[in-house]
GROMACS .gro file of C-alpha atoms in nm:
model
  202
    1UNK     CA    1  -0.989  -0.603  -1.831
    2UNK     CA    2  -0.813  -0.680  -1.510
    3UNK     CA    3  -0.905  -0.466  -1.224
    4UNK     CA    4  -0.643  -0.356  -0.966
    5UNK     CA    5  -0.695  -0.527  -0.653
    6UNK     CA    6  -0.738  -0.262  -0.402
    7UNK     CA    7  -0.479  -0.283  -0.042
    8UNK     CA    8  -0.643  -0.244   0.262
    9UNK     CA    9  -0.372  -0.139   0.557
   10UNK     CA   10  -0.520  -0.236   0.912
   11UNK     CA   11  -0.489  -0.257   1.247
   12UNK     CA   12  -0.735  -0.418   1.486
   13UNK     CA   13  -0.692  -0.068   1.750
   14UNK     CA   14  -0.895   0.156   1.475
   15UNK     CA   15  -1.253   0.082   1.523
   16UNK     CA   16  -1.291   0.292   1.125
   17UNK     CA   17  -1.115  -0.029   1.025
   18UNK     CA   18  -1.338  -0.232   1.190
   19UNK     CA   19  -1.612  -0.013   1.006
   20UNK     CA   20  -1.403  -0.065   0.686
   21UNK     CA   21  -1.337  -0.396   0.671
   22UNK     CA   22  -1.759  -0.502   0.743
   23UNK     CA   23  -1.827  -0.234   0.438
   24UNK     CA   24  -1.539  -0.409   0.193
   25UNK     CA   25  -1.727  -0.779   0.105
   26UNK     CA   26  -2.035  -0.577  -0.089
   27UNK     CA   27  -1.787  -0.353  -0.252
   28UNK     CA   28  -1.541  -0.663  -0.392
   29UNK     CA   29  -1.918  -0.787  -0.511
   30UNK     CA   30  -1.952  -0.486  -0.722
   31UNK     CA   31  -1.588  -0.432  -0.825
   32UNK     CA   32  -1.509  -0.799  -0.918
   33UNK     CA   33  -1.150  -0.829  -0.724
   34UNK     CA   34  -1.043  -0.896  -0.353
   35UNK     CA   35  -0.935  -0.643  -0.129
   36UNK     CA   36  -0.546  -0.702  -0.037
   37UNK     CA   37  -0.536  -0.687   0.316
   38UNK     CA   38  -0.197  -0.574   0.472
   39UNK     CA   39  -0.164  -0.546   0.858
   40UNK     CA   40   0.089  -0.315   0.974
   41UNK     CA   41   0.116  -0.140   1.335
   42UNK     CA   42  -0.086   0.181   1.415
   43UNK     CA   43   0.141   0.234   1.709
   44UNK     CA   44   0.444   0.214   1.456
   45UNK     CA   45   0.274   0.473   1.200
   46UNK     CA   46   0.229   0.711   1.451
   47UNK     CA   47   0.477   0.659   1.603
   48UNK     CA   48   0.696   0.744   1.253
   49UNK     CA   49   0.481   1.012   1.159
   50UNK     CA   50   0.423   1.201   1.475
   51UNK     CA   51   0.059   1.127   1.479
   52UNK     CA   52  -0.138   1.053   1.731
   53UNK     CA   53  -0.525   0.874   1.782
   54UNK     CA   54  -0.876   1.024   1.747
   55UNK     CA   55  -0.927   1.008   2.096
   56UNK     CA   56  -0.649   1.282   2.146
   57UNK     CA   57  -0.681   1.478   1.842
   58UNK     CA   58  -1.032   1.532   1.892
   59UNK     CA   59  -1.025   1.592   2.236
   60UNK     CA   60  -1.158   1.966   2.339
   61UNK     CA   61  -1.278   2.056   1.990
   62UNK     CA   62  -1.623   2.163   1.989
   63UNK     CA   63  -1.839   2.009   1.790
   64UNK     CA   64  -1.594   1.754   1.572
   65UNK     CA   65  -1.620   1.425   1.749
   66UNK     CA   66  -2.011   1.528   1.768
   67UNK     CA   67  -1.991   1.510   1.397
   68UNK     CA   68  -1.769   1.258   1.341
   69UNK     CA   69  -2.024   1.011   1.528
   70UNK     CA   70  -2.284   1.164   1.301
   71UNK     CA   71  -2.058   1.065   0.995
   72UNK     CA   72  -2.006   0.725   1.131
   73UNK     CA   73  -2.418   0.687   1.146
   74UNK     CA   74  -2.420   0.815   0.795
   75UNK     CA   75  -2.124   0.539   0.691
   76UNK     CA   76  -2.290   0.226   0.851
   77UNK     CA   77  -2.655   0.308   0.661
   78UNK     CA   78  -2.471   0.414   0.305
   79UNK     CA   79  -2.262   0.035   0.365
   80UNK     CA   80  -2.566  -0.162   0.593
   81UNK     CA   81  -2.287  -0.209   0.806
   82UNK     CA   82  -2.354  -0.223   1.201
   83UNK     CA   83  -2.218   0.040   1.422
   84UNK     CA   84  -1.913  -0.075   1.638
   85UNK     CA   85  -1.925  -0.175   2.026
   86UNK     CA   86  -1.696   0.072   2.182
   87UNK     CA   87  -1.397  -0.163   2.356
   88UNK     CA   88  -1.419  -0.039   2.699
   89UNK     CA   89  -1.087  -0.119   2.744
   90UNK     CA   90  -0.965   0.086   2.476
   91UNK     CA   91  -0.691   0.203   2.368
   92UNK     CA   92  -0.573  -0.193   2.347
   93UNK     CA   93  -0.176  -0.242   2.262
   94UNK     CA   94  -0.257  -0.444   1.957
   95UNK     CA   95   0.138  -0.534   1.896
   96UNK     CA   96   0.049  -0.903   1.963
   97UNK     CA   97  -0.299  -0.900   1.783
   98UNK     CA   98  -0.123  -0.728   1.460
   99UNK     CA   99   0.181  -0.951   1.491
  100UNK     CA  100  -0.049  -1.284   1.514
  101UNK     CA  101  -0.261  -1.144   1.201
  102UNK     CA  102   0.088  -1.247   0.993
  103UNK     CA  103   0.129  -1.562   1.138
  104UNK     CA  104  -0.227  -1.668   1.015
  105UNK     CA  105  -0.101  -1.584   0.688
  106UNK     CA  106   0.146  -1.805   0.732
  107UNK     CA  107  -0.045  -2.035   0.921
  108UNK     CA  108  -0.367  -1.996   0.601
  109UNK     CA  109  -0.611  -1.900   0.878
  110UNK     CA  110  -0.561  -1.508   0.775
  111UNK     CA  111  -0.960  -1.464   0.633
  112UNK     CA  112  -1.093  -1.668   0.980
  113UNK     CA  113  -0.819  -1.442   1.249
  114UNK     CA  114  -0.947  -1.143   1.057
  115UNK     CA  115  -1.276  -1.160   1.115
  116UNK     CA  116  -1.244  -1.356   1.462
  117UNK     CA  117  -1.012  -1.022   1.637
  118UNK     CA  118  -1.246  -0.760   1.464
  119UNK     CA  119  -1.533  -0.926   1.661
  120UNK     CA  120  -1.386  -0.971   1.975
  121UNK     CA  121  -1.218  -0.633   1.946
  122UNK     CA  122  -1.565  -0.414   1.806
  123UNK     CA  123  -1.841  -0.610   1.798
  124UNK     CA  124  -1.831  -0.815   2.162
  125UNK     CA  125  -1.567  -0.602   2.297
  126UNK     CA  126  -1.280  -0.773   2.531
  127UNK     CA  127  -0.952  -0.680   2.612
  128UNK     CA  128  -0.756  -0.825   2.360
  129UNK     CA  129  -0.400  -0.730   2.487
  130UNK     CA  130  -0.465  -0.969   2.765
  131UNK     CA  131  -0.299  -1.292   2.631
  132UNK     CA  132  -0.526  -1.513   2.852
  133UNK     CA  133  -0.827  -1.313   2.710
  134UNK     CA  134  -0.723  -1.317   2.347
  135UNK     CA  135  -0.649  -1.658   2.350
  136UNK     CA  136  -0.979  -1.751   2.473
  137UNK     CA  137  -1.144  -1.559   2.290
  138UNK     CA  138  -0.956  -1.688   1.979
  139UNK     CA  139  -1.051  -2.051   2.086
  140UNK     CA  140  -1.397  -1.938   2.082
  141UNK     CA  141  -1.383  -1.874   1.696
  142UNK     CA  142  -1.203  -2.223   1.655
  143UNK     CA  143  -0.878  -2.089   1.585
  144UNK     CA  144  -0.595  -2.260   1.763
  145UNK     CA  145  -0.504  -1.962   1.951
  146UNK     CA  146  -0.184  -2.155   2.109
  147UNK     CA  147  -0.028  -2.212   1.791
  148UNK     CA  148  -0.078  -1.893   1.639
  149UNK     CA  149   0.036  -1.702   1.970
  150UNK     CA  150   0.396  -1.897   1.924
  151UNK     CA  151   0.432  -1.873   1.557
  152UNK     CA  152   0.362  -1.476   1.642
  153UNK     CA  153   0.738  -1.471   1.827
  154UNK     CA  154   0.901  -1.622   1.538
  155UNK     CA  155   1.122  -1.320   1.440
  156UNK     CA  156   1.019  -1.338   1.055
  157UNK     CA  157   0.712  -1.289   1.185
  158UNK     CA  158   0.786  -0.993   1.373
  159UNK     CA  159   1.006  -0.862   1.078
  160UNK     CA  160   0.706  -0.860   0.900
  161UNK     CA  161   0.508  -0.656   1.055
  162UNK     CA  162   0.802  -0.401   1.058
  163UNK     CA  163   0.831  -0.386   0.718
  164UNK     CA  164   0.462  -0.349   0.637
  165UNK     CA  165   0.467  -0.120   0.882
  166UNK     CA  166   0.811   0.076   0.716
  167UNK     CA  167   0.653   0.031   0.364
  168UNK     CA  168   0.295   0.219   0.450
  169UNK     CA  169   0.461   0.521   0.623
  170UNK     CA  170   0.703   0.496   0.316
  171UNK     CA  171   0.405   0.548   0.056
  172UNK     CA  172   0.251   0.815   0.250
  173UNK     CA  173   0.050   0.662   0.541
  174UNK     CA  174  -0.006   0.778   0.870
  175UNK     CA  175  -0.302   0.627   1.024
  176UNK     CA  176  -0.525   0.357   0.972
  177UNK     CA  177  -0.762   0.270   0.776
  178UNK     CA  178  -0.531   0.375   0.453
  179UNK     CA  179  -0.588   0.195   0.113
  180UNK     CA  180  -0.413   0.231  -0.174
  181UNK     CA  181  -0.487   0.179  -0.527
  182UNK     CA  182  -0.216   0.149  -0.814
  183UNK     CA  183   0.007   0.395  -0.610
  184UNK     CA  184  -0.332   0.614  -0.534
  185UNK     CA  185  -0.382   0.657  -0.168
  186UNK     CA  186  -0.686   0.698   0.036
  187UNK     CA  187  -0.748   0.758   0.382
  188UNK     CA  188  -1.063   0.694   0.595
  189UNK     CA  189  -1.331   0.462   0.597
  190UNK     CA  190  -1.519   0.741   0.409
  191UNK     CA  191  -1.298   0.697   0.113
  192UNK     CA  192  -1.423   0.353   0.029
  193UNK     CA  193  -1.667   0.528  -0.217
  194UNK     CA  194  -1.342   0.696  -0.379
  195UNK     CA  195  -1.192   0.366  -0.411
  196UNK     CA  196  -1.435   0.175  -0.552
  197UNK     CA  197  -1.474   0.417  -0.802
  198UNK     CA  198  -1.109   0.415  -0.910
  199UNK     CA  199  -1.088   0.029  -0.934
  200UNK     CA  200  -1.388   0.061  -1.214
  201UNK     CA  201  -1.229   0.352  -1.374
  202UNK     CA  202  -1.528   0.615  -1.286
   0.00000   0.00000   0.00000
């Protein structure tokens, strides 16, 4: 039987993706298929949808963001995943870092920019809208940072990202992480479980 490969929709700004995307290589272990990883623009989505970040939602609620970091501890032992660094330069524009992520497609350094901007994003925080930061920091994880940076402007590239962007809010999305399944959507890092379980038909 051949499993649907589940879509993962990210952008480097969402530290849940971050979360997400150190949880997914155990679960394509026990599922058998690849996650499809899609970026699109987090700025774009909410932009489209009238959303807007945790940060803001959450702000002067008592007691949610006190559980959501409690939720968060619960996530990284259920996945053995380690908690994120919080950027202290966040919220980054990630515009360049999400249109760079489809150049290494193009480029077939997608798996490598992945994990390299995650890092330097949530696990040894910088401020990755700087160009002369992110390119550095790029170098660091032996990416040609140069290249990748120019092939970024190319405006297929930047098309791209549109359109991923376009399609996500189009199948229901509105922040990040989303993942879809068939035409099944989930939202939240807390989904995973959910998704797992509908890729082996549980």
């Amino acid at each position: 039987m051949t499993r649907t490969a589940p879509q993962f929709l990210f952008d480097f700004g969402s530290p849940n993706a971050y979360l997400s995307h150190l949880a997914i290589p155990a679960i394509e272990q026990r599922i058998g298929v690849k996650f499809d990883y899609v970026p699109i623009l987090l700025g774009g989505i909410f932009k489209s949808t009238n959303n807007k970040s945790p940060a803001e939602t959450l702000a002067g609620i008592k007691n949610k963001r006190e559980f959501q970091q409690v939720e968060t501890e619960r996530f990284s032992k259920r996945f053995k995943v380690q908690p994120y660094v919080m950027n202290p330069f966040f919220p980054v524009n990630t515009l360049n870092l999400m249109r760079t992520a489809i150049a290494a497609q193009i480029e077939g350094v997608f798996e490598k920019y992945v994990d390299a901007a995650f890092h330097h994003m949530w696990r040894e925080p910088k401020k990755m809208d700087d160009l002369e930061v992110a390119a550095k920091a790029l170098a660091s994880s032996g990416l040609d940072a140069q290249k990748l940076f120019a092939r970024a402007q190319e405006p297929e590239v930047k098309a791209k990202l549109i359109k991923n962007t376009e399609e996500a809010v189009a199948r229901g999305a509105f922040g990040s992480p989303t993942f879809f399944v068939g035409n099944e959507m989930f939202f939240g890092k807390e989904q995973l479980r959910e998704v797992e379980e509908m890729v082996l038909g549980t």
